[in-house]
Coordinates of C-alpha atoms and ligand atoms in Angstrom, one line a residue:
X1192 CA 38.2 40.0 -203.1
X1193 CA 35.7 42.2 -200.9
X1194 CA 32.7 42.5 -201.6
X1195 CA 31.6 46.2 -204.3
X1196 CA 28.7 46.1 -202.0
X1197 CA 30.3 46.5 -198.9
X1198 CA 30.4 49.8 -196.7
X1199 CA 30.7 50.6 -192.5
X1200 CA 28.9 53.6 -191.0
X1201 CA 30.1 56.3 -189.1
X1202 CA 28.5 53.6 -186.4
X1203 CA 30.0 50.6 -187.4
X1204 CA 33.4 53.3 -186.9
X1205 CA 32.4 54.3 -183.5
X1206 CA 30.8 50.6 -181.6
X1207 CA 34.9 49.0 -182.9
X1208 CA 35.7 52.1 -181.6
X1209 CA 34.8 51.8 -178.3
X1210 CA 33.8 47.5 -178.0
X1211 CA 37.6 47.0 -180.1
X1212 CA 35.6 44.8 -182.6
X1213 CA 32.9 44.7 -185.0
X1214 CA 31.7 42.5 -187.4
X1215 CA 31.9 42.7 -190.5
X1216 CA 29.1 41.5 -192.9
X1217 CA 29.7 40.0 -196.1
X1218 CA 32.7 41.6 -196.2
X1219 CA 34.9 39.6 -198.4
X1220 CA 34.6 38.1 -201.6
X1221 CA 33.3 33.8 -202.7
X1222 CA 36.7 33.3 -204.3
X1223 CA 38.6 34.2 -201.2
X1224 CA 36.5 33.0 -198.8
X1225 CA 37.6 29.5 -201.0
X1226 CA 40.5 30.6 -201.2
X1227 CA 40.6 30.8 -197.5
X1228 CA 39.6 27.5 -197.1
X1229 CA 42.0 26.4 -199.2
X1230 CA 44.9 26.6 -198.0
X1231 CA 44.2 26.5 -194.5
X1232 CA 42.7 23.0 -195.5
X1233 CA 45.7 22.3 -197.0
X1234 CA 48.1 23.6 -194.5
X1235 CA 46.4 23.2 -191.5
X1236 CA 47.3 20.4 -189.8
X1237 CA 46.8 18.4 -186.0
X1238 CA 49.0 20.3 -183.1
X1239 CA 52.5 18.6 -182.3
X1240 CA 53.0 19.7 -178.7
X1241 CA 51.2 21.1 -176.1
X1242 CA 50.7 24.6 -177.5
X1243 CA 46.6 24.2 -179.0
X1244 CA 46.2 20.8 -178.0
X1245 CA 42.8 22.0 -177.9
X1246 CA 42.0 22.5 -181.4
X1247 CA 41.9 19.2 -184.0
X1248 CA 43.7 21.3 -186.5
X1249 CA 46.3 24.8 -185.8
X1250 CA 48.4 26.3 -187.2
X1251 CA 50.5 29.5 -187.6
X1252 CA 51.8 30.6 -190.3
X1253 CA 49.6 30.6 -193.6
X1254 CA 49.6 31.9 -196.2
X1255 CA 51.8 35.0 -195.0
X1256 CA 53.5 35.7 -198.6
X1257 CA 50.3 34.4 -200.3
X1258 CA 50.1 36.4 -203.5
X1259 CA 46.2 36.1 -203.3
X1260 CA 45.7 37.1 -199.1
X1261 CA 48.7 39.6 -200.1
X1262 CA 46.0 40.7 -203.3
X1263 CA 43.8 41.3 -200.9
X1264 CA 46.6 43.5 -199.5
X1265 CA 46.5 45.7 -202.3
X1266 CA 42.5 45.9 -202.9
X1267 CA 42.1 50.1 -202.0
X1268 CA 38.2 49.6 -200.5
X1269 CA 40.2 47.5 -197.9
X1270 CA 42.9 49.2 -196.8
X1271 CA 40.5 51.8 -196.8
X1272 CA 37.9 51.0 -194.7
X1273 CA 41.0 49.7 -192.6
X1274 CA 42.2 53.0 -191.9
X1275 CA 39.0 54.5 -191.5
X1276 CA 38.1 51.8 -188.8
X1277 CA 42.1 51.9 -186.9
X1278 CA 42.9 55.1 -188.2
X1279 CA 46.9 53.4 -188.8
X1280 CA 49.2 51.9 -191.1
X1281 CA 48.7 48.7 -191.0
X1282 CA 50.8 45.9 -192.7
X1283 CA 49.9 42.7 -192.5
X1284 CA 52.1 40.4 -190.6
X1285 CA 51.0 36.6 -190.0
X1286 CA 48.3 34.2 -191.5
X1287 CA 47.1 31.4 -189.4
X1288 CA 44.3 28.5 -189.2
X1289 CA 42.1 27.1 -186.6
X1290 CA 39.6 23.9 -186.4
X1291 CA 37.6 22.4 -184.4
X1292 CA 36.3 18.8 -184.0
X1293 CA 32.4 19.1 -183.0
X1294 CA 31.6 18.1 -179.3
X1295 CA 35.3 17.6 -179.0
X1296 CA 37.8 20.6 -178.6
X1297 CA 37.5 23.6 -177.1
X1298 CA 39.8 25.6 -178.9
X1299 CA 41.7 28.5 -176.7
X1300 CA 40.0 29.5 -173.6
X1301 CA 39.7 32.9 -172.1
X1302 CA 42.5 34.4 -173.3
X1303 CA 44.5 38.1 -175.4
X1304 CA 47.0 37.5 -178.5
X1305 CA 50.0 37.8 -176.6
X1306 CA 51.4 34.8 -178.8
X1307 CA 50.5 36.6 -183.2
X1308 CA 51.9 39.8 -180.9
X1309 CA 54.2 38.9 -179.4
X1310 CA 57.1 40.5 -181.5
X1311 CA 55.8 44.1 -180.3
X1312 CA 55.4 46.8 -177.4
X1313 CA 52.4 46.6 -175.9
X1314 CA 50.7 49.8 -176.8
X1315 CA 51.9 49.2 -180.4
X1316 CA 48.9 48.3 -182.5
X1317 CA 47.9 45.2 -183.5
X1318 CA 44.6 43.8 -185.6
X1319 CA 42.1 40.6 -186.3
X1320 CA 40.1 39.5 -189.7
X1321 CA 39.2 35.9 -187.8
X1322 CA 37.8 34.6 -191.2
X1323 CA 34.7 31.4 -190.4
X1324 CA 35.0 29.3 -193.2
X1325 CA 31.8 27.7 -192.4
X1326 CA 28.0 28.5 -191.4
X1327 CA 28.3 29.9 -187.7
X1328 CA 24.7 29.6 -185.8
X1329 CA 25.4 31.2 -182.9
X1330 CA 21.7 30.7 -181.5
X1331 CA 22.8 26.5 -182.6
X1332 CA 25.8 24.1 -182.7
X1333 CA 27.7 27.3 -182.2
X1334 CA 31.0 26.9 -182.7
X1335 CA 32.2 30.6 -183.0
X1336 CA 34.7 32.9 -180.1
X1337 CA 32.9 34.8 -177.6
X1338 CA 34.4 38.8 -176.6
X1339 CA 34.1 40.9 -174.4
X1340 CA 33.4 43.9 -175.2
X1341 CA 36.8 46.8 -173.9
X1342 CA 34.1 49.1 -171.9
X1343 CA 34.1 46.3 -169.6
X1344 CA 37.3 44.9 -169.7
X1345 CA 40.2 45.6 -171.1
X1346 CA 42.8 42.3 -172.1
X1347 CA 45.9 44.3 -171.9
X1348 CA 46.8 44.3 -168.6
X1349 CA 47.7 40.2 -169.7
X1350 CA 50.5 41.7 -171.5
X1351 CA 51.9 42.4 -168.3
X1352 CA 51.1 39.6 -166.8
X1353 CA 52.3 37.0 -168.8
X1354 CA 55.8 38.5 -169.5
X1355 CA 55.7 37.6 -165.1
X1356 CA 55.7 34.2 -164.9
X1357 CA 59.3 33.1 -166.7
X1358 CA 61.4 35.5 -164.3
X1359 CA 59.0 34.1 -161.4
X1360 CA 58.8 29.9 -162.4
X1361 CA 62.7 29.9 -162.6
X1362 CA 63.2 31.0 -159.4
X1363 CA 61.0 28.9 -158.4
X1364 CA 63.0 26.4 -160.1
X1365 CA 66.1 27.4 -158.4
X1366 CA 64.8 27.5 -154.9
X1367 CA 64.5 23.3 -155.9
X1368 CA 60.6 23.4 -157.0
X1369 CA 59.5 20.5 -159.9
X1370 CA 57.7 22.9 -162.2
X1371 CA 55.3 21.1 -164.7
X1372 CA 53.9 22.3 -167.9
X1373 CA 50.2 22.5 -165.6
X1374 CA 51.6 24.5 -163.0
X1375 CA 53.2 26.5 -166.8
X1376 CA 49.9 26.6 -167.8
X1377 CA 47.6 26.9 -164.7
X1378 CA 49.8 30.0 -164.1
X1379 CA 49.1 31.8 -167.8
X1380 CA 45.5 30.5 -167.7
X1381 CA 43.4 30.4 -164.8
X1382 CA 43.6 34.4 -163.9
X1383 CA 41.0 34.4 -167.1
X1384 CA 40.2 30.4 -167.1
X1385 CA 39.5 29.9 -163.2
X1386 CA 35.5 28.6 -163.5
X1387 CA 34.7 32.2 -161.3
X1388 CA 36.0 34.8 -163.8
X1389 CA 35.2 31.6 -166.9
X1390 CA 31.2 32.7 -166.4
X1391 CA 31.4 36.0 -165.3
X1392 CA 33.3 36.5 -168.5
X1393 CA 31.1 34.7 -170.3
X1394 CA 28.6 36.2 -168.5
X1395 CA 29.4 39.5 -170.5
X1396 CA 30.1 38.2 -173.8
X1397 CA 29.4 39.0 -177.3
X1398 CA 27.8 35.7 -179.7
X1399 CA 27.7 36.2 -183.6
X1400 CA 26.1 34.0 -185.8
X1401 CA 28.1 34.0 -189.8
X1402 CA 27.9 33.2 -192.8
X1403 CA 31.0 32.4 -195.3
X1404 CA 31.5 36.0 -196.3
X1405 CA 30.8 37.4 -193.3
X1406 CA 34.3 38.3 -190.6
X1407 CA 35.7 38.9 -187.3
X1408 CA 37.7 42.8 -186.5
X1409 CA 39.7 43.1 -183.4
X1410 CA 42.4 44.4 -181.8
X1411 CA 45.0 42.4 -179.8
X1412 CA 43.2 43.8 -176.3
X1413 CA 40.2 41.9 -176.4
X1414 CA 39.7 39.0 -174.9
X1415 CA 38.0 36.4 -176.4
X1416 CA 37.5 32.3 -176.5
X1417 CA 36.7 30.0 -178.7
X1418 CA 32.9 28.6 -178.3
X1419 CA 33.2 24.4 -179.4
X1420 CA 31.6 23.2 -182.1
X1421 CA 28.1 21.2 -180.1
X1422 CA 25.7 18.7 -182.1
X1423 CA 23.9 19.7 -185.6
X1424 CA 25.0 18.7 -188.8
X1425 CA 28.5 20.5 -189.7
X1426 CA 31.2 17.8 -189.1
X1427 CA 34.5 20.0 -188.0
X1428 CA 35.2 24.3 -187.8
X1429 CA 37.1 26.0 -189.8
X1430 CA 38.5 29.4 -189.0
X1431 CA 41.5 31.1 -191.5
X1432 CA 43.1 35.1 -189.1
X1433 CA 44.6 37.4 -190.6
X1434 CA 47.2 39.6 -188.2
X1435 CA 47.8 43.3 -189.0
X1436 CA 50.9 45.4 -186.9
X1437 CA 51.1 48.8 -186.5
X1438 CA 53.9 50.3 -189.8
X1439 CA 55.0 52.0 -186.0
X1440 CA 55.4 48.5 -184.3
X1441 CA 58.6 48.2 -183.0
X1442 CA 60.6 44.9 -181.0
X1443 CA 60.7 43.6 -178.0
X1444 CA 62.7 41.5 -177.3
X1445 CA 62.6 41.1 -173.1
X1446 CA 58.6 39.8 -174.9
X1447 CA 60.3 37.6 -177.1
X1448 CA 62.6 35.7 -175.2
X1449 CA 59.5 35.2 -172.4
X1450 CA 57.7 33.7 -175.1
X1451 CA 60.4 31.2 -175.3
X1452 CA 60.9 30.3 -171.8
X1453 CA 58.2 28.0 -171.5
X1454 CA 59.0 26.7 -175.1
X1455 CA 61.9 24.8 -173.9
X1456 CA 60.7 24.0 -170.5
X1457 CA 57.6 23.3 -171.6
X1458 CA 57.4 22.2 -174.7
X1459 CA 54.7 24.7 -175.7
X1460 CA 55.7 25.7 -179.5
X1461 CA 52.9 28.1 -181.2
X1462 CA 55.0 26.5 -184.4
X1463 CA 55.7 29.3 -185.2
X1464 CA 59.7 30.7 -185.2
X1465 CA 57.6 34.3 -186.9
X1466 CA 58.3 36.2 -183.6
X1467 CA 62.8 35.3 -183.4
X1468 CA 63.1 36.1 -187.0
X1469 CA 61.2 39.2 -187.6
X1470 CA 63.5 41.2 -186.3
X1471 CA 66.6 41.2 -184.3
X1472 CA 67.1 44.8 -182.7
X1473 CA 65.0 45.7 -178.8
X1474 CA 63.4 48.9 -180.7
X1475 CA 64.3 48.4 -184.3
X1476 CA 60.5 49.6 -186.8
X1477 CA 59.0 45.2 -187.1
X1478 CA 58.4 47.0 -190.5
X1479 CA 62.0 47.6 -191.4
X1480 CA 62.9 44.8 -190.8
X1481 CA 65.2 43.0 -193.5
X1482 CA 62.2 40.2 -192.7
X1483 CA 60.2 41.4 -194.8
X1484 CA 62.4 42.9 -197.6
X1485 CA 61.2 42.0 -200.7
X1486 CA 57.4 42.0 -199.5
X1487 CA 57.1 45.0 -197.9
X1488 CA 55.2 47.0 -200.1
X1489 CA 52.6 44.5 -201.2
X1490 CA 51.8 44.0 -197.0
X1491 CA 51.2 47.2 -196.4
X1492 CA 47.7 48.7 -196.5
X1493 CA 47.9 51.4 -198.3
X1494 CA 45.9 54.4 -197.6
X1495 CA 47.1 57.3 -199.9
X1496 CA 45.2 56.4 -202.7
X1497 CA 42.3 54.7 -201.2
X1498 CA 39.1 56.0 -202.4
X1499 CA 37.3 58.1 -199.0
X1500 CA 33.9 56.7 -199.6
X1501 CA 34.1 53.9 -198.1
Ligands
AKG2952 O1 39.5 30.6 -184.2 C1 39.6 29.8 -182.3 O2 38.5 29.4 -182.1 C2 39.6 30.6 -181.8 C3 40.9 32.4 -182.5 C4 41.6 32.7 -182.2 O3 41.7 33.4 -180.8 C5 42.3 34.3 -183.0 O4 42.8 34.5 -184.2 O5 43.4 35.0 -182.1
FE2_2953 FE1 42.4 34.6 -180.6

């Protein structure tokens, strides 16, 4: 599971609180990394529609109920670290795999997790642990991610912006405009990804190197993007992401419906029905939804019996 000698300092906690992200150096055991790699290699497939076109392979719902991934949630050291960093009671919601092909895939441009945290309200807490499954050399072949401190610019407004799109686009379509996927894509991405904004965010971004076993934790408001895998020895880069939500998060039906619009209108489908299935009533506690009956306990990060000295 996690390495027995892994610990976080008060400075780490402060950095995470200030910036919204933290590199977790040598957190995961070799066996767990091997397992994440096996899971991702066997399940992640080429994108089948407009969503995730920037990846050679991408898949949502990888290992959501996998026994070894759920064992990690039961690791009291892991729970204790997550509790200390986030000060939240969390549960594991979803796993995802991403593959970039050398010199080809661009991955995701600047964004936040509007899809992965699309079932919960804007203010509900959400976190990702992103684990690259090969070496990432920031000064070399690259292929990792870039992220911007929340102290400089929080991406919270992007969760508001995305919900404006369906109403506007429907009204445009009703007045006779012929809207395409390209129109949707420009509306969704240009706020953060005009050439000027891309340079601005790139300028302020952090890009780390990673060795196997290292991971990055970031909260749902951290602006981030994929970095292309350039020339070098590695032909493709796989990464496995774990998403976590607060047990207090509530289902946001309006947000889920807003995400359904481009899926139907523009073949823009994350390939996951997770947001639609995870609960049903607006305002219901997602954690208590029948969807998690049977695995609720296994996916909960316990704070009660966690060791104090981490
Ligand atoms: O692996 C990547 O390049 C993208 C990952 C990402 O955006 C995420 O996990 O939220
Ligand atoms: Fe992301």
